[in-house]
């Protein structure tokens, strides 16, 4: 229910009670529900954004002001000025927290505090000409924000935190010792995702989900990638399956597709992975792959090996979700989900077989067929559900398999060109005809 | 109500880290031994990154040890007759001499010409010198004139810890030199 309709109902409610349509008990429960809906929407995206932008502007302005004409002041004064934004932010945050101010206030003061921690550290570094070390700077900053996650609800703060830990991961490069703290930071973010964000605020949840997806993926790539790059054959499908499963589960709370980035990213990445695995070149690594793989594993440090736990956890969660969905949603009917989510299973079988036998051609053929079948399934379900999105996705998958394999063959360019034009025309024709048909049926149904 | 005390504790923690940075650097400035580091000729076309000047010193030493990137080391200092200081030798343990810096290896390679000789590059702790934003554009022009000239950095050192103080050109503060130039 949106705020507007809740207000309308609240307005009409006394009249309904007076005319005896509803009794006292129903009246109070409806009133309670509607007022809850109104207050809930107070935590909306707009207010959060305004608070965040104001904080960024004011914080940036203060820093510009005090950083201007630096060396005309004595050092003690410069140091005092460096602390001003942080003290300002902390005071604001203290009062918003103490007086239980609105979420916009909280947002504003939390962002000011978060940013001014970074500002004070870098200003002091500047005053003392301390050599720059971005990695350590980011780490100190992240650690100083961390305790606030458990006390303060601010969307801007958690996004800054998430972004900062990503930058920290990238600056640290191949330093393997940072991966455990990084997973801890991701853990804090997951905690915040679960408890720190209002459950009904799906806009904010969607944005934060994107950050978490990027964080999770980067952490796995740099963590397991440190052991052996060949693991990419496995963890990429595992990640995509996990995102699909989480997205489908998240949708149980009746959210639209575009507020469910996990689902979108999951399905699209699954298709991209299948497509890239459908080339023979990618499997030609087989010639040196098993030997290097065993070598990499035996060389990997203990910390790096711990990283392998993360995909296992992801697989377990995926299985849990599938299991739960089978019971609650009659998953047998959701063929699309089932067919996409088994991608890591196929990838694992191929991967294990590849370690022993030279089956790179079989691997390539398998993924061609798999992508083709996925395309047919997606398209057919799309036809059944009258969803142009699914129909087109299915057609794109089927034609991409055909076109790519066709491209590999030695047919002349003239023939290739003609085939492309024909395929394109078929695409357009089908879309035109279907959309017309769907519209006609809609009109008929309305009549 | 208890949460508010935790929040205050968090605030104190947030303030204490920058305060500790100040304390640490002030201790070095107050109690430190002053040395002058001759810096490498400033590359006038790559002198500035944003608002700081890149300070390069001769921070590569020959060593007969086999070292690793990131390894913690101690570097002793020696002062010549003119009063300028350079890096002397690399140690893995804290040296007896009073003047040394704590550092870590940033690069190490070996050459074999009969015997193995290693070359180690390390962090100096003073590779930046911040300059006021109004001076920065002028400083760039001034640096072009100062290339290959007698520019040195005054540094204070206590127990291996370093804080850069002031950049000079011939006993003239670099900021004053830049101002006088224009």
XYZ file of C-alpha atoms in Angstrom:
629
model
C 0.000 0.000 0.000
C 1.373 3.409 -0.827
C 1.262 6.446 1.381
C -1.438 8.185 -0.602
C -4.008 5.393 -0.421
C -3.226 4.856 3.256
C -4.021 8.508 3.875
C -7.286 8.252 1.909
C -8.385 5.219 3.894
C -7.500 6.929 7.182
C -9.601 9.882 6.133
C -12.630 7.756 5.259
C -12.315 5.468 8.238
C -14.299 7.433 10.865
C -17.244 7.681 8.491
C -17.223 3.926 7.921
C -17.245 3.376 11.661
C -20.040 5.843 12.258
C -22.244 4.313 9.578
C -21.692 0.906 11.151
C -19.893 -0.746 8.198
C -16.982 -1.732 10.436
C -16.854 -2.358 14.145
C -14.497 -0.796 16.724
C -11.999 -3.632 16.557
C -11.663 -3.554 12.763
C -11.486 0.227 12.896
C -8.509 0.269 15.228
C -6.651 -2.477 13.387
C -7.105 -0.764 10.001
C -6.050 2.555 11.519
C -2.970 0.949 13.017
C -2.062 -0.674 9.705
C -2.517 2.513 7.675
C -0.553 4.723 10.072
C 2.230 2.157 9.988
C 2.276 2.313 6.198
C 2.531 6.100 6.287
C 5.359 6.211 8.786
C 7.176 3.418 6.946
C 7.409 5.383 3.757
C 9.151 8.204 5.612
C 12.343 6.257 5.151
C 12.123 6.678 1.426
C 14.862 6.855 -1.138
C 14.364 10.550 -1.811
C 14.866 11.604 1.807
C 17.922 9.416 2.053
C 19.324 10.850 -1.151
C 18.710 14.441 -0.097
C 20.400 13.808 3.241
C 23.320 12.156 1.504
C 23.794 14.878 -1.109
C 23.570 17.626 1.523
C 26.171 15.834 3.610
C 28.507 15.443 0.652
C 28.182 19.101 -0.310
C 28.646 20.480 3.187
C 31.456 18.066 4.035
C 33.263 18.847 0.791
C 32.761 22.570 1.325
C 34.216 22.514 4.832
C 37.266 20.624 3.644
C 37.797 22.999 0.734
C 37.498 25.984 3.061
C 40.007 24.781 5.609
C 42.403 23.318 3.054
C 42.535 26.672 1.317
C 45.529 28.843 2.184
C 46.946 26.164 4.387
C 50.417 27.373 5.163
C 49.447 30.830 6.396
C 48.262 29.373 9.677
C 50.443 27.982 12.437
C 50.546 24.211 12.652
C 48.459 23.968 15.826
C 45.642 25.900 14.179
C 45.809 23.731 11.070
C 45.568 20.619 13.228
C 42.620 22.082 15.120
C 40.823 22.865 11.851
C 41.419 19.323 10.613
C 39.326 18.003 13.465
C 36.405 20.383 12.963
C 34.437 18.392 10.353
C 34.731 15.214 12.398
C 33.678 16.922 15.619
C 30.797 18.579 13.754
C 29.669 15.247 12.320
C 29.977 13.444 15.621
C 28.009 16.117 17.468
C 25.229 15.972 14.894
C 25.227 12.202 14.969
C 25.118 12.201 18.758
C 22.013 14.404 18.807
C 20.230 12.571 15.993
C 20.901 9.349 17.867
C 20.062 10.671 21.308
C 16.938 12.583 20.293
C 15.843 9.885 17.849
C 15.720 12.309 14.947
C 14.265 11.440 11.533
C 16.126 9.196 9.131
C 17.206 12.152 6.980
C 19.039 13.656 9.963
C 20.627 10.343 10.781
C 21.660 9.882 7.163
C 23.131 13.351 6.938
C 25.165 13.200 10.131
C 26.380 9.640 9.572
C 27.719 10.509 6.122
C 29.427 13.665 7.428
C 31.088 11.638 10.186
C 32.125 8.845 7.832
C 33.690 11.187 5.302
C 35.359 13.416 7.848
C 37.191 10.453 9.381
C 38.914 10.105 6.014
C 39.386 13.863 5.813
C 41.055 14.222 9.210
C 43.485 11.378 8.526
C 44.496 12.756 5.148
C 44.764 16.346 6.406
C 47.092 15.276 9.202
C 49.111 13.218 6.726
C 49.401 16.367 4.660
C 50.516 18.560 7.566
C 53.293 16.138 8.488
C 54.142 15.191 4.860
C 53.444 11.551 5.727
C 54.109 9.271 2.774
C 51.043 8.009 1.058
C 49.979 4.410 1.388
C 46.463 4.109 0.025
C 46.074 0.536 1.213
C 46.758 1.352 4.851
C 44.752 4.563 4.702
C 41.687 2.686 3.414
C 42.089 -0.005 6.065
C 42.238 2.501 8.939
C 39.219 4.295 7.541
C 37.190 1.087 7.158
C 38.091 -0.054 10.678
C 36.998 3.270 12.153
C 33.622 3.111 10.378
C 32.981 -0.539 11.265
C 31.660 -0.091 14.835
C 29.131 2.478 13.608
C 27.467 -0.187 11.437
C 26.078 -1.808 14.556
C 24.686 1.401 16.020
C 23.538 3.610 13.208
C 21.169 3.106 10.324
C 22.444 5.075 7.382
C 22.284 3.985 3.806
C 24.983 6.379 2.612
C 27.345 5.160 5.298
C 27.000 1.506 4.312
C 27.518 2.291 0.630
C 30.690 4.243 1.460
C 31.804 1.344 3.636
C 31.102 -1.158 0.888
C 32.880 0.945 -1.727
C 35.856 1.577 0.558
C 36.359 -2.108 1.269
C 36.271 -2.812 -2.475
C 38.885 -0.125 -3.171
C 40.962 -1.561 -0.350
C 40.773 -5.001 -1.956
C 41.906 -3.579 -5.285
C 44.771 -1.516 -3.835
C 46.109 -4.490 -1.942
C 46.570 -6.382 -5.212
C 48.030 -9.845 -4.829
C 48.655 -9.535 -1.110
C 46.864 -12.689 0.022
C 46.723 -11.847 3.727
C 44.016 -9.233 3.195
C 41.389 -11.650 1.971
C 40.265 -12.811 5.424
C 39.664 -9.287 6.722
C 37.893 -8.555 3.442
C 35.468 -11.433 4.034
C 34.919 -10.107 7.544
C 33.962 -6.734 6.094
C 31.626 -8.474 3.628
C 30.164 -10.325 6.620
C 29.437 -7.005 8.371
C 27.794 -5.771 5.192
C 25.609 -8.879 5.033
C 24.644 -8.290 8.659
C 23.700 -4.751 7.718
C 21.777 -5.968 4.683
C 19.736 -8.219 6.938
C 19.265 -5.993 9.986
C 20.349 -2.463 9.126
C 18.022 -1.683 6.233
C 14.301 -1.396 6.625
C 12.837 -4.625 5.257
C 10.234 -2.828 3.185
C 12.607 -0.405 1.580
C 13.164 -2.430 -1.561
C 14.711 0.434 -3.535
C 17.581 0.777 -1.082
C 17.871 -2.978 -0.795
C 18.227 -3.275 -4.568
C 21.041 -0.702 -4.708
C 22.852 -2.305 -1.808
C 22.416 -5.727 -3.444
C 24.440 -4.528 -6.433
C 27.272 -3.462 -4.122
C 27.180 -6.805 -2.346
C 27.193 -8.721 -5.633
C 30.255 -6.791 -6.808
C 31.948 -7.289 -3.422
C 31.244 -11.006 -3.291
C 32.394 -11.556 -6.864
C 35.582 -9.501 -6.441
C 36.409 -11.254 -3.188
C 36.033 -14.677 -4.759
C 37.963 -13.742 -7.890
C 40.901 -12.304 -5.980
C 40.799 -14.942 -3.239
C 40.499 -18.119 -5.258
C 42.157 -16.565 -8.270
C 45.235 -16.371 -6.059
C 45.281 -20.165 -5.812
C 44.692 -21.070 -9.427
C 43.107 -19.219 -12.306
C 41.555 -22.482 -13.471
C 39.116 -22.315 -10.587
C 37.357 -19.608 -12.580
C 35.756 -22.435 -14.593
C 33.985 -23.437 -11.402
C 33.390 -20.384 -9.256
C 31.844 -18.244 -11.977
C 29.000 -20.759 -12.602
C 28.622 -21.243 -8.832
C 28.267 -17.486 -8.340
C 25.717 -17.138 -11.122
C 23.643 -20.013 -9.716
C 23.789 -18.492 -6.266
C 22.591 -15.133 -7.568
C 19.775 -16.798 -9.522
C 18.687 -18.808 -6.470
C 18.842 -15.801 -4.179
C 17.019 -13.664 -6.734
C 14.207 -16.206 -7.093
C 13.917 -16.514 -3.339
C 13.959 -12.745 -2.913
C 11.136 -12.542 -5.436
C 8.913 -14.529 -3.107
C 8.362 -11.203 -1.399
C 6.683 -10.105 -4.629
C 9.199 -7.681 -6.017
C 9.405 -6.559 -9.595
C 12.264 -7.777 -11.749
C 14.040 -4.431 -11.864
C 14.209 -4.222 -8.091
C 15.839 -7.629 -8.002
C 19.378 -7.108 -9.367
C 20.477 -10.472 -8.048
C 18.072 -12.257 -10.374
C 18.946 -10.132 -13.415
C 22.699 -10.456 -12.883
C 22.365 -14.181 -12.135
C 20.490 -15.068 -15.327
C 22.520 -12.789 -17.590
C 25.832 -14.039 -16.213
C 24.699 -17.656 -16.615
C 23.984 -17.002 -20.296
C 27.325 -15.214 -20.787
C 29.208 -18.026 -19.051
C 27.486 -20.678 -21.191
C 28.223 -18.698 -24.311
C 31.914 -18.247 -23.518
C 32.229 -21.918 -22.576
C 30.787 -22.827 -25.970
C 34.053 -21.937 -27.707
C 36.698 -24.550 -28.264
C 39.558 -22.164 -27.536
C 38.562 -21.785 -23.925
C 38.939 -25.533 -23.396
C 42.212 -25.823 -25.288
C 43.973 -24.912 -22.036
C 43.429 -28.603 -21.334
C 46.911 -29.304 -22.742
C 48.671 -27.724 -19.776
C 45.723 -27.236 -17.448
C 45.786 -30.395 -15.216
C 49.502 -30.183 -14.585
C 49.434 -26.484 -13.603
C 46.254 -26.945 -11.605
C 47.812 -29.548 -9.271
C 50.970 -27.470 -9.048
C 49.033 -24.316 -8.102
C 47.069 -26.189 -5.443
C 50.149 -27.676 -3.824
C 51.853 -24.265 -3.783
C 48.878 -22.368 -2.340
C 49.272 -20.988 1.166
C 46.946 -21.960 4.004
C 45.152 -18.603 3.930
C 44.511 -18.951 0.225
C 43.111 -22.429 0.694
C 40.622 -21.119 3.267
C 39.099 -19.144 0.408
C 37.744 -22.373 -1.033
C 35.229 -22.472 1.824
C 33.319 -19.496 0.419
C 32.076 -21.184 -2.806
C 31.164 -24.241 -0.747
C 29.047 -22.036 1.522
C 27.464 -20.475 -1.564
C 26.650 -23.936 -2.970
C 25.086 -24.950 0.353
C 22.955 -21.805 0.463
C 21.896 -22.379 -3.158
C 20.865 -25.962 -2.341
C 19.005 -24.769 0.757
C 17.071 -22.219 -1.255
C 16.252 -24.750 -3.986
C 15.106 -27.203 -1.340
C 12.920 -24.603 0.298
C 11.512 -23.477 -3.012
C 10.629 -27.044 -4.001
C 8.427 -27.230 -0.950
C 6.851 -23.801 -0.952
C 6.644 -22.861 -4.606
C 6.272 -26.179 -6.422
C 9.509 -25.638 -8.245
C 8.817 -28.484 -10.660
C 6.763 -25.957 -12.556
C 9.541 -23.386 -12.668
C 11.525 -25.086 -15.429
C 13.577 -22.000 -16.301
C 14.987 -21.739 -12.796
C 15.769 -25.451 -12.601
C 17.508 -25.528 -15.944
C 19.727 -22.510 -15.281
C 20.659 -23.406 -11.759
C 22.248 -26.733 -12.741
C 24.992 -24.928 -14.697
C 27.647 -25.367 -11.972
C 26.833 -29.071 -11.820
C 27.625 -29.479 -15.512
C 30.692 -27.256 -15.192
C 31.990 -29.337 -12.277
C 31.531 -32.638 -14.129
C 33.361 -31.268 -17.166
C 36.075 -29.780 -14.968
C 36.717 -33.054 -13.134
C 36.694 -35.097 -16.334
C 39.026 -32.598 -17.958
C 41.609 -33.200 -15.253
C 41.850 -36.822 -16.391
C 40.814 -37.041 -20.025
C 41.284 -34.899 -23.069
C 37.659 -34.013 -23.691
C 37.918 -30.367 -24.691
C 35.779 -30.962 -27.795
C 33.128 -32.765 -25.753
C 33.184 -29.860 -23.266
C 32.627 -27.399 -26.071
C 29.792 -29.456 -27.599
C 28.158 -29.890 -24.183
C 27.939 -26.165 -23.596
C 26.706 -25.513 -27.123
C 23.889 -27.993 -26.590
C 23.218 -26.677 -23.085
C 22.939 -23.097 -24.275
C 20.721 -24.236 -27.150
C 18.416 -26.117 -24.772
C 18.322 -23.167 -22.368
C 17.335 -20.977 -25.301
C 14.523 -23.326 -26.326
C 13.258 -23.611 -22.748
C 13.362 -19.846 -22.192
C 11.641 -19.157 -25.511
C 8.915 -21.780 -25.042
C 8.135 -20.670 -21.510
C 8.103 -17.122 -22.825
C 5.500 -18.112 -25.411
C 3.399 -19.795 -22.756
C 3.634 -16.796 -20.454
C 3.304 -14.341 -23.325
C 6.482 -12.602 -22.187
C 8.334 -10.876 -25.023
C 11.402 -10.545 -22.797
C 11.713 -14.304 -22.379
C 10.865 -15.053 -26.003
C 13.567 -12.683 -27.235
C 16.096 -13.903 -24.697
C 15.473 -17.458 -25.858
C 15.755 -16.494 -29.517
C 18.975 -14.558 -28.896
C 20.489 -17.578 -27.163
C 19.511 -19.956 -29.946
C 20.668 -17.666 -32.742
C 23.923 -16.818 -30.933
C 24.799 -20.520 -30.850
C 23.903 -20.919 -34.505
C 25.620 -17.744 -35.691
C 28.824 -18.336 -33.742
C 29.215 -21.911 -34.901
C 28.307 -20.795 -38.399
C 31.004 -18.124 -38.191
C 33.574 -20.752 -37.294
C 32.771 -22.682 -40.471
C 34.366 -22.012 -43.842
C 31.344 -20.655 -45.684
C 31.856 -17.593 -47.908
C 31.057 -14.140 -46.561
C 28.231 -13.629 -49.029
C 26.387 -16.665 -47.689
C 27.079 -15.657 -44.087
C 25.747 -12.172 -44.760
C 22.568 -13.514 -46.346
C 21.957 -15.850 -43.415
C 22.382 -12.974 -40.933
C 19.884 -10.851 -42.841
C 17.388 -13.719 -42.921
C 17.821 -14.348 -39.176
C 17.394 -10.667 -38.417
C 14.209 -10.519 -40.481
C 12.821 -13.581 -38.715
C 13.558 -11.879 -35.359
C 11.727 -8.741 -36.343
C 8.841 -10.665 -37.879
C 8.281 -12.859 -34.844
C 8.390 -9.868 -32.506
C 5.990 -7.886 -34.635
C 3.530 -10.740 -34.993
C 3.643 -11.736 -31.324
C 3.262 -8.245 -29.914
C 0.306 -7.692 -32.246
C -1.255 -10.968 -31.183
C -0.748 -10.268 -27.473
C -2.310 -6.867 -27.837
C -5.294 -8.275 -29.732
C -5.831 -10.883 -27.039
C -5.616 -8.217 -24.332
C -8.282 -6.183 -26.098
C -10.494 -9.264 -26.499
C -10.086 -10.168 -22.852
C -11.060 -6.674 -21.792
C -14.188 -6.839 -23.908
C 20.506 4.118 26.816
C 23.528 1.848 26.867
C 23.896 2.284 23.143
C 24.659 5.974 23.529
C 27.722 5.135 25.662
C 28.928 2.699 23.030
C 28.497 5.423 20.444
C 30.575 7.814 22.550
C 33.243 5.148 22.888
C 33.250 4.759 19.091
C 33.638 8.532 18.712
C 36.580 8.521 21.104
C 38.187 5.725 19.114
C 37.655 7.674 15.895
C 39.309 10.729 17.423
C 42.134 8.821 19.049
C 43.680 7.512 15.831
C 44.324 10.949 14.272
C 45.360 12.252 17.707
C 47.858 9.423 17.965
C 49.200 10.330 14.515
C 49.783 13.870 15.766
C 51.380 12.636 18.993
C 53.723 10.305 17.131
C 54.851 12.938 14.656
C 55.177 15.649 17.304
C 57.395 13.375 19.407
C 59.665 12.865 16.425
C 59.739 16.587 15.676
C 60.508 17.501 19.323
C 62.990 14.809 20.298
C 64.374 13.901 16.908
C 67.851 14.313 15.543
C 67.886 16.662 12.567
C 69.545 15.429 9.399
C 69.663 16.870 5.908
C 68.921 14.566 3.015
C 70.197 15.551 -0.347
C 67.376 14.712 -2.706
C 67.700 13.427 -6.236
C 67.333 16.026 -8.976
C 63.664 16.834 -9.245
C 62.213 15.790 -12.561
C 60.582 19.103 -13.499
C 58.006 17.475 -15.750
C 56.942 14.900 -13.217
C 57.399 16.915 -10.053
C 53.798 17.337 -8.993
C 51.054 14.892 -8.324
C 48.062 16.962 -7.321
C 49.343 19.133 -4.504
C 52.495 17.408 -3.469
C 56.010 17.327 -4.746
C 57.616 13.954 -5.273
C 60.773 13.609 -3.235
C 63.280 11.065 -4.439
C 66.404 10.100 -2.583
C 69.100 7.591 -3.373
C 67.213 4.771 -1.672
C 68.840 1.834 -3.411
C 71.675 0.029 -1.650
C 74.000 -2.778 -2.554
C 73.738 -5.743 -0.216
C 75.081 -9.255 0.074
C 71.884 -10.459 1.754
C 69.068 -12.191 -0.056
C 65.947 -10.159 0.702
C 62.286 -10.315 -0.152
C 59.817 -7.655 -1.219
C 57.968 -6.320 1.821
C 60.578 -7.587 4.288
C 61.190 -5.389 7.331
C 64.668 -3.871 7.473
C 66.714 -1.214 9.267
C 68.836 1.211 7.291
C 71.707 3.086 8.923
C 72.670 6.612 7.894
C 75.990 8.361 7.359
C 76.740 12.064 7.186
C 79.398 13.557 4.895
C 81.706 16.539 5.548
C 79.246 19.021 4.096
C 76.637 17.878 6.581
C 74.423 15.937 4.161
C 73.102 12.523 5.061
C 72.781 9.445 2.872
C 71.752 5.842 3.480
C 74.600 3.586 4.490
C 73.784 -0.070 5.021
C 70.907 -2.533 5.446
C 70.378 -4.588 8.631
C 67.784 -7.150 9.577
C 68.203 -6.440 13.311
C 68.042 -3.093 15.064
C 71.507 -1.560 14.573
C 73.681 -0.181 17.423
C 74.107 3.171 15.744
C 71.780 5.944 16.838
C 70.861 7.084 13.363
C 68.809 4.574 11.437
C 65.363 4.267 9.893
C 62.841 1.441 10.040
C 61.740 0.464 6.573
C 60.666 -2.298 4.263
C 61.897 -3.548 0.921
C 59.988 -2.289 -2.099
C 62.166 -3.961 -4.707
C 65.038 -6.415 -4.780
C 67.057 -7.925 -7.583
C 70.318 -9.767 -8.007
C 73.087 -9.612 -10.547
C 75.733 -12.286 -10.955
C 79.105 -11.084 -12.071
C 81.373 -13.676 -10.574
C 79.693 -13.237 -7.198
C 76.089 -12.540 -6.365
C 75.318 -8.890 -5.657
C 71.867 -7.842 -4.525
C 70.286 -4.418 -4.929
C 67.517 -3.425 -2.572
C 65.181 -0.445 -2.850
C 63.251 0.522 0.273
C 60.665 2.956 1.658
C 62.181 6.124 3.021
C 59.123 7.474 4.803
C 59.537 10.825 3.057
C 58.548 10.683 -0.571
C 55.977 13.466 -0.491
C 56.125 17.158 0.225
C 52.806 18.982 0.283
C 52.644 22.511 -1.039
C 49.930 25.115 -0.721
C 47.477 25.055 -3.609
C 48.178 28.675 -4.518
C 51.893 28.052 -4.700
C 51.593 24.806 -6.633
C 51.346 26.288 -10.164
C 54.254 28.642 -9.468
C 56.207 25.867 -7.835
C 56.061 23.871 -11.019
C 57.851 26.640 -12.922
C 60.323 27.140 -10.081
C 61.127 23.455 -10.018
C 62.205 23.652 -13.628
C 64.901 26.131 -12.604
C 65.868 24.048 -9.608
C 66.496 20.865 -11.579
C 70.006 19.589 -10.815
C 70.552 22.194 -8.105
C 71.299 21.949 -4.437
C 67.891 21.012 -3.006
C 67.706 19.195 0.294
C 65.124 17.998 2.789
C 65.368 18.466 6.527
C 64.192 15.387 8.393
C 63.873 14.478 12.076
C 64.540 10.937 13.215
C 63.820 9.143 16.501
C 64.309 5.423 17.030
C 63.931 4.611 13.358
C 60.843 6.760 12.853
C 60.988 9.673 10.414
C 59.139 12.949 9.920
C 60.050 15.309 7.069
C 60.198 18.932 8.163
C 61.172 21.366 5.475
C 62.440 21.440 1.912
C 65.306 23.888 1.262
C 67.180 25.333 -1.642
C 70.479 26.805 -0.453
C 69.304 27.550 3.094
C 66.136 29.116 1.712
C 62.759 27.539 2.485
C 61.326 26.224 -0.750
C 58.052 28.101 -0.189
C 59.951 31.381 0.186
C 62.050 30.627 -2.871
C 58.920 30.052 -4.955
C 57.312 33.256 -3.660
C 60.436 35.309 -4.407
C 60.625 33.933 -7.910
C 57.334 35.475 -8.911
